Amino acid sequence: MEALVACYGDGSSDSDSDSESSPSNPSLAYSEGQALLPTRSTDVREPFSEVCVQPLPPPPIALLHPPNFLGPQDMQIHQTNKVRSFPHVDGNYALHVYIPINISSPSKKELAAFLKKISSQEPSLHVVDVDVPLNILCKNDEKLEQVALGREFHISLGRTVPLRVHQIDSVVSMLRNKLQTQQHYWIDFNNWEVFVNDDRTRTFLSVEVVHGGLVEIRKQIEAVNAIYRLHNLPEFYEDPRPHISLAWSLGNTSDSLKKVVGEEMKKSVTGKSLKKCVFTCKFRGIECKIGNKTYTICKVSDR
């Protein structure tokens, strides 16, 4: 807001440079949600001394503090010491095979309510992929649903591994050949769970597939593993647990996070019948991302 406030100065300065200058970094003004004010044209035929410069009126308070604005303090991305799972090598591209998952609007509300309860006791949680502190978003239900739950999630069918450029066509072709005949099925996310990555640098709050869709997903993982083996790529975990992750915290905080999640799950079913699943969605296909390019492996139409 400093840039906007500066534009609405008290007009007391008589310096030519002060009245003529424009923001030195326009992109900064835009990044803070500010609209740049037009500067006075330098092509003025009358002497500057004859130009009457009137001070600008004060801005509306609503402009300085818009009600639904996610400001820099909300969107601040903290230094989280992200570590690559494998070193960068020229000619290598990150390969990831996954099932895209989108959460329906009714399910978002229930998930958001649970996330708010967890975040109130675990303030270190951040939103996956956005890196916004979860407790900041929890102050506004609309922001929470839009930012934390409005994006596309994924169920991994294989590890994210480095792929050589000459292997790309072969991997994509084999994935399509193996997985093109997939049938429609429902995926039930039955359980809240906590996972820790391989190097113990991050802990994830996730929802896991325990029953509906588990058999089909594991068969898809087996097919991806077979293709990975042919290309000398590391296979998936021996006992895969399909899930999507909604939030993360730095380091291994699994003990405290599991305790909080367990307590909240008990509260949510006290006096109520045990709910069969957290939410459910249709299997719509499989995608493969290599570097910055996404390939459609198979697509299942709605019935």
PDB file of C-alpha atoms in Angstrom:
ATOM      1  CA  MET A   1       0.000   0.000   0.000  1.00  0.00           C
ATOM      2  CA  GLU A   2       3.063   2.310   0.342  1.00  0.00           C
ATOM      3  CA  ALA A   3       3.096   2.968  -3.407  1.00  0.00           C
ATOM      4  CA  LEU A   4      -0.547   4.068  -3.402  1.00  0.00           C
ATOM      5  CA  VAL A   5      -0.134   6.210  -0.304  1.00  0.00           C
ATOM      6  CA  ALA A   6       2.947   7.844  -1.843  1.00  0.00           C
ATOM      7  CA  CYS A   7       0.939   8.800  -4.941  1.00  0.00           C
ATOM      8  CA  TYR A   8      -1.528  10.625  -2.707  1.00  0.00           C
ATOM      9  CA  GLY A   9       1.021  12.905  -1.094  1.00  0.00           C
ATOM     10  CA  ASP A  10       0.227  16.212   0.564  1.00  0.00           C
ATOM     11  CA  GLY A  11       1.382  18.208  -2.474  1.00  0.00           C
ATOM     12  CA  SER A  12       3.693  20.342  -0.370  1.00  0.00           C
ATOM     13  CA  SER A  13       6.835  19.490  -2.381  1.00  0.00           C
ATOM     14  CA  ASP A  14       7.911  22.056  -4.989  1.00  0.00           C
ATOM     15  CA  SER A  15      10.568  19.820  -6.531  1.00  0.00           C
ATOM     16  CA  ASP A  16      10.251  19.222 -10.300  1.00  0.00           C
ATOM     17  CA  SER A  17      11.668  15.734  -9.898  1.00  0.00           C
ATOM     18  CA  ASP A  18       9.098  14.872  -7.261  1.00  0.00           C
ATOM     19  CA  SER A  19       6.131  15.998  -9.340  1.00  0.00           C
ATOM     20  CA  GLU A  20       7.398  14.483 -12.586  1.00  0.00           C
ATOM     21  CA  SER A  21       8.673  11.105 -11.395  1.00  0.00           C
ATOM     22  CA  SER A  22       6.822   7.830 -11.877  1.00  0.00           C
ATOM     23  CA  PRO A  23       7.270   4.675  -9.799  1.00  0.00           C
ATOM     24  CA  SER A  24      10.740   3.277 -10.394  1.00  0.00           C
ATOM     25  CA  ASN A  25       9.376  -0.267 -10.354  1.00  0.00           C
ATOM     26  CA  PRO A  26       5.906  -0.420 -11.939  1.00  0.00           C
ATOM     27  CA  SER A  27       5.732  -4.202 -11.560  1.00  0.00           C
ATOM     28  CA  LEU A  28       6.029  -3.790  -7.792  1.00  0.00           C
ATOM     29  CA  ALA A  29       2.996  -1.515  -7.749  1.00  0.00           C
ATOM     30  CA  TYR A  30       0.967  -4.042  -9.680  1.00  0.00           C
ATOM     31  CA  SER A  31       2.149  -6.898  -7.509  1.00  0.00           C
ATOM     32  CA  GLU A  32       0.715  -5.172  -4.475  1.00  0.00           C
ATOM     33  CA  GLY A  33      -2.667  -4.787  -6.123  1.00  0.00           C
ATOM     34  CA  GLN A  34      -2.147  -1.098  -6.987  1.00  0.00           C
ATOM     35  CA  ALA A  35      -3.205   0.662 -10.164  1.00  0.00           C
ATOM     36  CA  LEU A  36      -0.493   2.999 -11.455  1.00  0.00           C
ATOM     37  CA  LEU A  37      -1.627   6.607 -11.710  1.00  0.00           C
ATOM     38  CA  PRO A  38      -0.904   8.355 -15.041  1.00  0.00           C
ATOM     39  CA  THR A  39       2.004  10.770 -14.836  1.00  0.00           C
ATOM     40  CA  ARG A  40       1.883  14.261 -16.232  1.00  0.00           C
ATOM     41  CA  SER A  41       3.056  14.384 -19.828  1.00  0.00           C
ATOM     42  CA  THR A  42       6.536  15.800 -20.310  1.00  0.00           C
ATOM     43  CA  ASP A  43       5.444  17.387 -23.595  1.00  0.00           C
ATOM     44  CA  VAL A  44       4.182  20.611 -21.972  1.00  0.00           C
ATOM     45  CA  ARG A  45       4.523  23.697 -24.114  1.00  0.00           C
ATOM     46  CA  GLU A  46       3.830  26.202 -21.302  1.00  0.00           C
ATOM     47  CA  PRO A  47       6.545  26.877 -18.745  1.00  0.00           C
ATOM     48  CA  PHE A  48       6.242  24.619 -15.726  1.00  0.00           C
ATOM     49  CA  SER A  49       5.902  27.619 -13.452  1.00  0.00           C
ATOM     50  CA  GLU A  50       2.588  28.467 -15.119  1.00  0.00           C
ATOM     51  CA  VAL A  51       1.082  25.023 -14.618  1.00  0.00           C
ATOM     52  CA  CYS A  52      -1.189  24.816 -11.624  1.00  0.00           C
ATOM     53  CA  VAL A  53      -0.554  21.560  -9.802  1.00  0.00           C
ATOM     54  CA  GLN A  54      -3.372  20.628  -7.446  1.00  0.00           C
ATOM     55  CA  PRO A  55      -2.844  18.031  -4.708  1.00  0.00           C
ATOM     56  CA  LEU A  56      -4.787  14.834  -5.217  1.00  0.00           C
ATOM     57  CA  PRO A  57      -7.672  14.161  -2.842  1.00  0.00           C
ATOM     58  CA  PRO A  58      -7.201  11.376  -0.297  1.00  0.00           C
ATOM     59  CA  PRO A  59      -8.085   7.902  -1.588  1.00  0.00           C
ATOM     60  CA  PRO A  60     -11.170   6.046  -0.379  1.00  0.00           C
ATOM     61  CA  ILE A  61     -10.443   3.857   2.625  1.00  0.00           C
ATOM     62  CA  ALA A  62     -11.976   0.878   0.787  1.00  0.00           C
ATOM     63  CA  LEU A  63      -9.341   1.244  -1.932  1.00  0.00           C
ATOM     64  CA  LEU A  64      -6.517   1.004   0.585  1.00  0.00           C
ATOM     65  CA  HIS A  65      -8.059  -2.013   2.310  1.00  0.00           C
ATOM     66  CA  PRO A  66     -10.251  -3.951  -0.144  1.00  0.00           C
ATOM     67  CA  PRO A  67     -12.323  -6.555   1.760  1.00  0.00           C
ATOM     68  CA  ASN A  68     -11.415  -9.646  -0.264  1.00  0.00           C
ATOM     69  CA  PHE A  69      -7.871  -8.739  -1.238  1.00  0.00           C
ATOM     70  CA  LEU A  70      -5.262 -11.400  -0.528  1.00  0.00           C
ATOM     71  CA  GLY A  71      -2.418  -9.035   0.236  1.00  0.00           C
ATOM     72  CA  PRO A  72       1.350  -9.561   0.279  1.00  0.00           C
ATOM     73  CA  GLN A  73       1.219 -10.467   3.965  1.00  0.00           C
ATOM     74  CA  ASP A  74      -1.250 -13.257   3.111  1.00  0.00           C
ATOM     75  CA  MET A  75       0.513 -14.520   0.003  1.00  0.00           C
ATOM     76  CA  GLN A  76       4.023 -14.332   1.423  1.00  0.00           C
ATOM     77  CA  ILE A  77       6.017 -17.356   0.357  1.00  0.00           C
ATOM     78  CA  HIS A  78       8.338 -18.345   3.169  1.00  0.00           C
ATOM     79  CA  GLN A  79      11.825 -19.709   2.685  1.00  0.00           C
ATOM     80  CA  THR A  80      11.076 -23.392   3.149  1.00  0.00           C
ATOM     81  CA  ASN A  81      14.371 -24.971   2.108  1.00  0.00           C
ATOM     82  CA  LYS A  82      12.874 -26.980  -0.719  1.00  0.00           C
ATOM     83  CA  VAL A  83      15.126 -29.823  -1.777  1.00  0.00           C
ATOM     84  CA  ARG A  84      15.001 -31.581  -5.137  1.00  0.00           C
ATOM     85  CA  SER A  85      14.448 -35.322  -4.903  1.00  0.00           C
ATOM     86  CA  PHE A  86      17.206 -35.728  -7.490  1.00  0.00           C
ATOM     87  CA  PRO A  87      19.960 -33.383  -8.737  1.00  0.00           C
ATOM     88  CA  HIS A  88      19.448 -31.388 -11.917  1.00  0.00           C
ATOM     89  CA  VAL A  89      21.340 -32.744 -14.923  1.00  0.00           C
ATOM     90  CA  ASP A  90      21.254 -31.214 -18.397  1.00  0.00           C
ATOM     91  CA  GLY A  91      19.160 -33.405 -20.678  1.00  0.00           C
ATOM     92  CA  ASN A  92      17.075 -34.810 -17.807  1.00  0.00           C
ATOM     93  CA  TYR A  93      13.378 -34.030 -17.362  1.00  0.00           C
ATOM     94  CA  ALA A  94      11.217 -34.744 -14.315  1.00  0.00           C
ATOM     95  CA  LEU A  95       8.679 -37.490 -15.078  1.00  0.00           C
ATOM     96  CA  HIS A  96       5.431 -37.789 -13.104  1.00  0.00           C
ATOM     97  CA  VAL A  97       2.482 -40.093 -13.896  1.00  0.00           C
ATOM     98  CA  TYR A  98      -0.751 -39.360 -12.035  1.00  0.00           C
ATOM     99  CA  ILE A  99      -4.552 -39.321 -11.863  1.00  0.00           C
ATOM    100  CA  PRO A 100      -5.926 -35.733 -11.855  1.00  0.00           C
ATOM    101  CA  ILE A 101      -8.368 -35.095  -9.001  1.00  0.00           C
ATOM    102  CA  ASN A 102     -10.802 -32.178  -8.636  1.00  0.00           C
ATOM    103  CA  ILE A 103     -12.849 -31.656  -5.483  1.00  0.00           C
ATOM    104  CA  SER A 104     -16.547 -30.819  -5.861  1.00  0.00           C
ATOM    105  CA  SER A 105     -18.003 -27.704  -4.219  1.00  0.00           C
ATOM    106  CA  PRO A 106     -20.007 -29.519  -1.498  1.00  0.00           C
ATOM    107  CA  SER A 107     -16.925 -31.526  -0.521  1.00  0.00           C
ATOM    108  CA  LYS A 108     -14.790 -28.377  -0.372  1.00  0.00           C
ATOM    109  CA  LYS A 109     -16.919 -26.977   2.440  1.00  0.00           C
ATOM    110  CA  GLU A 110     -16.539 -30.101   4.582  1.00  0.00           C
ATOM    111  CA  LEU A 111     -12.810 -30.341   3.907  1.00  0.00           C
ATOM    112  CA  ALA A 112     -12.337 -26.635   4.650  1.00  0.00           C
ATOM    113  CA  ALA A 113     -14.095 -26.996   8.006  1.00  0.00           C
ATOM    114  CA  PHE A 114     -11.766 -29.848   8.986  1.00  0.00           C
ATOM    115  CA  LEU A 115      -8.654 -27.958   7.800  1.00  0.00           C
ATOM    116  CA  LYS A 116      -9.612 -24.968   9.941  1.00  0.00           C
ATOM    117  CA  LYS A 117      -9.768 -27.166  13.049  1.00  0.00           C
ATOM    118  CA  ILE A 118      -6.386 -28.733  12.305  1.00  0.00           C
ATOM    119  CA  SER A 119      -4.742 -25.413  11.440  1.00  0.00           C
ATOM    120  CA  SER A 120      -5.849 -23.846  14.720  1.00  0.00           C
ATOM    121  CA  GLN A 121      -3.697 -26.424  16.530  1.00  0.00           C
ATOM    122  CA  GLU A 122      -0.916 -26.790  13.937  1.00  0.00           C
ATOM    123  CA  PRO A 123      -0.028 -23.242  12.779  1.00  0.00           C
ATOM    124  CA  SER A 124       3.020 -24.494  10.837  1.00  0.00           C
ATOM    125  CA  LEU A 125       0.864 -25.967   8.045  1.00  0.00           C
ATOM    126  CA  HIS A 126       1.028 -24.517   4.531  1.00  0.00           C
ATOM    127  CA  VAL A 127      -1.123 -25.085   1.449  1.00  0.00           C
ATOM    128  CA  VAL A 128       0.355 -27.656  -0.944  1.00  0.00           C
ATOM    129  CA  ASP A 129       1.987 -26.134  -4.065  1.00  0.00           C
ATOM    130  CA  VAL A 130       0.940 -22.582  -3.146  1.00  0.00           C
ATOM    131  CA  ASP A 131       3.078 -22.306   0.001  1.00  0.00           C
ATOM    132  CA  VAL A 132       0.641 -19.923   1.711  1.00  0.00           C
ATOM    133  CA  PRO A 133       0.286 -20.398   5.499  1.00  0.00           C
ATOM    134  CA  LEU A 134      -2.950 -22.305   6.036  1.00  0.00           C
ATOM    135  CA  ASN A 135      -3.938 -20.305   9.130  1.00  0.00           C
ATOM    136  CA  ILE A 136      -3.945 -17.100   7.035  1.00  0.00           C
ATOM    137  CA  LEU A 137      -6.456 -18.583   4.589  1.00  0.00           C
ATOM    138  CA  CYS A 138      -8.595 -19.932   7.410  1.00  0.00           C
ATOM    139  CA  LYS A 139      -9.583 -16.360   8.275  1.00  0.00           C
ATOM    140  CA  ASN A 140     -11.771 -16.283   5.170  1.00  0.00           C
ATOM    141  CA  ASP A 141     -13.840 -19.313   4.095  1.00  0.00           C
ATOM    142  CA  GLU A 142     -13.986 -18.185   0.467  1.00  0.00           C
ATOM    143  CA  LYS A 143     -10.223 -17.814   0.235  1.00  0.00           C
ATOM    144  CA  LEU A 144      -9.712 -21.156   1.954  1.00  0.00           C
ATOM    145  CA  GLU A 145     -11.921 -23.046  -0.489  1.00  0.00           C
ATOM    146  CA  GLN A 146     -10.573 -21.226  -3.530  1.00  0.00           C
ATOM    147  CA  VAL A 147      -6.830 -21.293  -2.797  1.00  0.00           C
ATOM    148  CA  ALA A 148      -6.421 -24.454  -0.724  1.00  0.00           C
ATOM    149  CA  LEU A 149      -9.049 -26.676  -2.365  1.00  0.00           C
ATOM    150  CA  GLY A 150      -9.822 -25.112  -5.738  1.00  0.00           C
ATOM    151  CA  ARG A 151      -6.762 -26.393  -7.578  1.00  0.00           C
ATOM    152  CA  GLU A 152      -6.255 -29.718  -9.348  1.00  0.00           C
ATOM    153  CA  PHE A 153      -4.787 -32.433  -7.136  1.00  0.00           C
ATOM    154  CA  HIS A 154      -3.260 -35.748  -8.181  1.00  0.00           C
ATOM    155  CA  ILE A 155      -2.849 -39.358  -7.119  1.00  0.00           C
ATOM    156  CA  SER A 156       0.676 -40.429  -8.021  1.00  0.00           C
ATOM    157  CA  LEU A 157       0.994 -43.675  -9.997  1.00  0.00           C
ATOM    158  CA  GLY A 158       4.785 -43.635  -9.931  1.00  0.00           C
ATOM    159  CA  ARG A 159       7.699 -41.820  -8.363  1.00  0.00           C
ATOM    160  CA  THR A 160       8.797 -38.471  -9.786  1.00  0.00           C
ATOM    161  CA  VAL A 161      12.051 -39.480 -11.495  1.00  0.00           C
ATOM    162  CA  PRO A 162      14.580 -38.023 -13.959  1.00  0.00           C
ATOM    163  CA  LEU A 163      14.000 -39.031 -17.571  1.00  0.00           C
ATOM    164  CA  ARG A 164      16.507 -38.662 -20.406  1.00  0.00           C
ATOM    165  CA  VAL A 165      15.324 -36.771 -23.463  1.00  0.00           C
ATOM    166  CA  HIS A 166      15.721 -39.794 -25.754  1.00  0.00           C
ATOM    167  CA  GLN A 167      13.400 -41.819 -23.479  1.00  0.00           C
ATOM    168  CA  ILE A 168      10.428 -39.444 -23.613  1.00  0.00           C
ATOM    169  CA  ASP A 169       8.715 -40.797 -26.731  1.00  0.00           C
ATOM    170  CA  SER A 170       9.187 -44.385 -25.615  1.00  0.00           C
ATOM    171  CA  VAL A 171       7.746 -43.808 -22.125  1.00  0.00           C
ATOM    172  CA  VAL A 172       4.718 -41.869 -23.370  1.00  0.00           C
ATOM    173  CA  SER A 173       3.985 -44.438 -26.082  1.00  0.00           C
ATOM    174  CA  MET A 174       4.198 -47.382 -23.660  1.00  0.00           C
ATOM    175  CA  LEU A 175       2.052 -45.635 -21.036  1.00  0.00           C
ATOM    176  CA  ARG A 176      -0.668 -45.004 -23.617  1.00  0.00           C
ATOM    177  CA  ASN A 177      -0.499 -48.559 -24.896  1.00  0.00           C
ATOM    178  CA  LYS A 178      -0.723 -50.084 -21.411  1.00  0.00           C
ATOM    179  CA  LEU A 179      -3.356 -47.769 -19.956  1.00  0.00           C
ATOM    180  CA  GLN A 180      -5.572 -46.751 -22.864  1.00  0.00           C
ATOM    181  CA  THR A 181      -8.353 -49.261 -22.072  1.00  0.00           C
ATOM    182  CA  GLN A 182      -9.120 -47.997 -18.551  1.00  0.00           C
ATOM    183  CA  GLN A 183     -12.767 -48.164 -17.483  1.00  0.00           C
ATOM    184  CA  HIS A 184     -14.859 -45.759 -15.443  1.00  0.00           C
ATOM    185  CA  TYR A 185     -14.818 -46.174 -11.636  1.00  0.00           C
ATOM    186  CA  TRP A 186     -15.327 -44.151  -8.458  1.00  0.00           C
ATOM    187  CA  ILE A 187     -12.496 -43.104  -6.135  1.00  0.00           C
ATOM    188  CA  ASP A 188     -13.382 -42.877  -2.437  1.00  0.00           C
ATOM    189  CA  PHE A 189     -11.085 -40.903  -0.156  1.00  0.00           C
ATOM    190  CA  ASN A 190     -11.886 -42.662   3.104  1.00  0.00           C
ATOM    191  CA  ASN A 191      -9.328 -41.552   5.622  1.00  0.00           C
ATOM    192  CA  TRP A 192      -7.280 -38.572   6.843  1.00  0.00           C
ATOM    193  CA  GLU A 193      -3.634 -39.581   7.044  1.00  0.00           C
ATOM    194  CA  VAL A 194      -0.199 -38.073   7.672  1.00  0.00           C
ATOM    195  CA  PHE A 195       2.774 -38.877   5.414  1.00  0.00           C
ATOM    196  CA  VAL A 196       6.450 -37.911   5.532  1.00  0.00           C
ATOM    197  CA  ASN A 197       8.629 -37.679   2.413  1.00  0.00           C
ATOM    198  CA  ASP A 198      11.636 -39.966   1.888  1.00  0.00           C
ATOM    199  CA  ASP A 199      14.269 -37.551   3.210  1.00  0.00           C
ATOM    200  CA  ARG A 200      12.104 -36.547   6.223  1.00  0.00           C
ATOM    201  CA  THR A 201      12.143 -32.861   5.256  1.00  0.00           C
ATOM    202  CA  ARG A 202       8.367 -32.414   4.911  1.00  0.00           C
ATOM    203  CA  THR A 203       5.218 -33.759   6.525  1.00  0.00           C
ATOM    204  CA  PHE A 204       1.930 -33.890   4.599  1.00  0.00           C
ATOM    205  CA  LEU A 205      -1.702 -33.840   5.692  1.00  0.00           C
ATOM    206  CA  SER A 206      -3.510 -36.051   3.175  1.00  0.00           C
ATOM    207  CA  VAL A 207      -6.716 -37.928   2.413  1.00  0.00           C
ATOM    208  CA  GLU A 208      -6.164 -41.582   1.499  1.00  0.00           C
ATOM    209  CA  VAL A 209      -7.955 -44.073  -0.749  1.00  0.00           C
ATOM    210  CA  VAL A 210      -8.667 -47.108   1.440  1.00  0.00           C
ATOM    211  CA  HIS A 211     -11.523 -48.916  -0.302  1.00  0.00           C
ATOM    212  CA  GLY A 212     -13.354 -47.673  -3.411  1.00  0.00           C
ATOM    213  CA  GLY A 213     -10.953 -47.413  -6.346  1.00  0.00           C
ATOM    214  CA  LEU A 214      -7.993 -48.918  -4.500  1.00  0.00           C
ATOM    215  CA  VAL A 215      -7.872 -52.133  -6.585  1.00  0.00           C
ATOM    216  CA  GLU A 216      -8.020 -50.215  -9.871  1.00  0.00           C
ATOM    217  CA  ILE A 217      -5.363 -47.705  -8.834  1.00  0.00           C
ATOM    218  CA  ARG A 218      -2.953 -50.411  -7.698  1.00  0.00           C
ATOM    219  CA  LYS A 219      -3.312 -52.148 -11.065  1.00  0.00           C
ATOM    220  CA  GLN A 220      -2.449 -48.870 -12.768  1.00  0.00           C
ATOM    221  CA  ILE A 221       0.599 -48.505 -10.525  1.00  0.00           C
ATOM    222  CA  GLU A 222       1.733 -52.002 -11.518  1.00  0.00           C
ATOM    223  CA  ALA A 223       1.471 -51.051 -15.190  1.00  0.00           C
ATOM    224  CA  VAL A 224       3.540 -47.905 -14.624  1.00  0.00           C
ATOM    225  CA  ASN A 225       6.129 -49.890 -12.647  1.00  0.00           C
ATOM    226  CA  ALA A 226       6.532 -52.304 -15.573  1.00  0.00           C
ATOM    227  CA  ILE A 227       7.315 -49.396 -17.899  1.00  0.00           C
ATOM    228  CA  TYR A 228       9.688 -47.839 -15.384  1.00  0.00           C
ATOM    229  CA  ARG A 229      11.588 -51.142 -15.155  1.00  0.00           C
ATOM    230  CA  LEU A 230      12.059 -51.250 -18.929  1.00  0.00           C
ATOM    231  CA  HIS A 231      13.637 -47.803 -18.768  1.00  0.00           C
ATOM    232  CA  ASN A 232      15.777 -48.500 -15.674  1.00  0.00           C
ATOM    233  CA  LEU A 233      13.759 -46.078 -13.563  1.00  0.00           C
ATOM    234  CA  PRO A 234      13.076 -46.581  -9.828  1.00  0.00           C
ATOM    235  CA  GLU A 235       9.716 -48.195  -9.170  1.00  0.00           C
ATOM    236  CA  PHE A 236       6.966 -47.022  -6.822  1.00  0.00           C
ATOM    237  CA  TYR A 237       6.696 -47.986  -3.162  1.00  0.00           C
ATOM    238  CA  GLU A 238       6.263 -51.698  -2.483  1.00  0.00           C
ATOM    239  CA  ASP A 239       2.988 -51.145  -0.619  1.00  0.00           C
ATOM    240  CA  PRO A 240       1.475 -48.084  -2.343  1.00  0.00           C
ATOM    241  CA  ARG A 241      -1.081 -45.991  -0.447  1.00  0.00           C
ATOM    242  CA  PRO A 242      -2.888 -43.770  -2.991  1.00  0.00           C
ATOM    243  CA  HIS A 243      -3.726 -40.324  -1.622  1.00  0.00           C
ATOM    244  CA  ILE A 244      -3.814 -36.608  -2.312  1.00  0.00           C
ATOM    245  CA  SER A 245      -2.034 -34.104  -0.065  1.00  0.00           C
ATOM    246  CA  LEU A 246      -3.745 -30.882   1.005  1.00  0.00           C
ATOM    247  CA  ALA A 247      -1.222 -29.270   3.361  1.00  0.00           C
ATOM    248  CA  TRP A 248       2.389 -29.606   4.484  1.00  0.00           C
ATOM    249  CA  SER A 249       4.749 -28.523   7.235  1.00  0.00           C
ATOM    250  CA  LEU A 250       8.511 -28.261   7.249  1.00  0.00           C
ATOM    251  CA  GLY A 251      10.451 -31.153   8.790  1.00  0.00           C
ATOM    252  CA  ASN A 252       9.101 -34.311  10.393  1.00  0.00           C
ATOM    253  CA  THR A 253       6.099 -33.189  12.451  1.00  0.00           C
ATOM    254  CA  SER A 254       4.181 -36.436  11.957  1.00  0.00           C
ATOM    255  CA  ASP A 255       3.817 -37.299  15.648  1.00  0.00           C
ATOM    256  CA  SER A 256       2.141 -34.047  16.662  1.00  0.00           C
ATOM    257  CA  LEU A 257       0.094 -33.798  13.457  1.00  0.00           C
ATOM    258  CA  LYS A 258      -1.198 -37.377  13.752  1.00  0.00           C
ATOM    259  CA  LYS A 259      -2.277 -36.681  17.328  1.00  0.00           C
ATOM    260  CA  VAL A 260      -4.222 -33.567  16.308  1.00  0.00           C
ATOM    261  CA  VAL A 261      -5.837 -35.311  13.317  1.00  0.00           C
ATOM    262  CA  GLY A 262      -6.807 -38.326  15.427  1.00  0.00           C
ATOM    263  CA  GLU A 263      -8.436 -36.162  18.087  1.00  0.00           C
ATOM    264  CA  GLU A 264     -10.415 -34.154  15.515  1.00  0.00           C
ATOM    265  CA  MET A 265     -11.579 -37.309  13.745  1.00  0.00           C
ATOM    266  CA  LYS A 266     -12.904 -38.677  17.041  1.00  0.00           C
ATOM    267  CA  LYS A 267     -14.770 -35.432  17.712  1.00  0.00           C
ATOM    268  CA  SER A 268     -16.304 -35.438  14.229  1.00  0.00           C
ATOM    269  CA  VAL A 269     -17.920 -38.858  14.774  1.00  0.00           C
ATOM    270  CA  THR A 270     -18.959 -38.409  18.393  1.00  0.00           C
ATOM    271  CA  GLY A 271     -22.734 -38.833  18.553  1.00  0.00           C
ATOM    272  CA  LYS A 272     -22.872 -39.435  14.800  1.00  0.00           C
ATOM    273  CA  SER A 273     -22.737 -42.470  12.556  1.00  0.00           C
ATOM    274  CA  LEU A 274     -19.289 -43.102  11.123  1.00  0.00           C
ATOM    275  CA  LYS A 275     -19.058 -41.510   7.695  1.00  0.00           C
ATOM    276  CA  LYS A 276     -18.005 -43.912   4.937  1.00  0.00           C
ATOM    277  CA  CYS A 277     -15.613 -41.508   3.212  1.00  0.00           C
ATOM    278  CA  VAL A 278     -14.246 -37.968   3.378  1.00  0.00           C
ATOM    279  CA  PHE A 279     -15.234 -37.334  -0.246  1.00  0.00           C
ATOM    280  CA  THR A 280     -15.592 -39.203  -3.537  1.00  0.00           C
ATOM    281  CA  CYS A 281     -14.958 -38.431  -7.207  1.00  0.00           C
ATOM    282  CA  LYS A 282     -14.965 -40.086 -10.617  1.00  0.00           C
ATOM    283  CA  PHE A 283     -11.857 -41.478 -12.269  1.00  0.00           C
ATOM    284  CA  ARG A 284     -11.540 -39.367 -15.431  1.00  0.00           C
ATOM    285  CA  GLY A 285      -8.168 -40.385 -16.816  1.00  0.00           C
ATOM    286  CA  ILE A 286      -4.398 -40.453 -16.427  1.00  0.00           C
ATOM    287  CA  GLU A 287      -1.852 -37.799 -17.300  1.00  0.00           C
ATOM    288  CA  CYS A 288       1.914 -37.709 -17.509  1.00  0.00           C
ATOM    289  CA  LYS A 289       4.000 -34.601 -16.957  1.00  0.00           C
ATOM    290  CA  ILE A 290       7.524 -34.471 -18.360  1.00  0.00           C
ATOM    291  CA  GLY A 291       9.312 -31.224 -17.641  1.00  0.00           C
ATOM    292  CA  ASN A 292       6.764 -28.498 -18.354  1.00  0.00           C
ATOM    293  CA  LYS A 293       4.755 -30.521 -20.872  1.00  0.00           C
ATOM    294  CA  THR A 294       1.657 -32.538 -19.957  1.00  0.00           C
ATOM    295  CA  TYR A 295       0.601 -35.627 -21.970  1.00  0.00           C
ATOM    296  CA  THR A 296      -2.854 -37.210 -21.864  1.00  0.00           C
ATOM    297  CA  ILE A 297      -2.330 -40.944 -21.378  1.00  0.00           C
ATOM    298  CA  CYS A 298      -5.993 -41.950 -21.265  1.00  0.00           C
ATOM    299  CA  LYS A 299      -9.299 -40.145 -20.861  1.00  0.00           C
ATOM    300  CA  VAL A 300     -12.569 -41.679 -19.657  1.00  0.00           C
ATOM    301  CA  SER A 301     -15.746 -39.881 -20.739  1.00  0.00           C
ATOM    302  CA  ASP A 302     -18.619 -39.263 -18.329  1.00  0.00           C
ATOM    303  CA  ARG A 303     -21.476 -41.753 -18.368  1.00  0.00           C
TER     304      ARG A 303
END
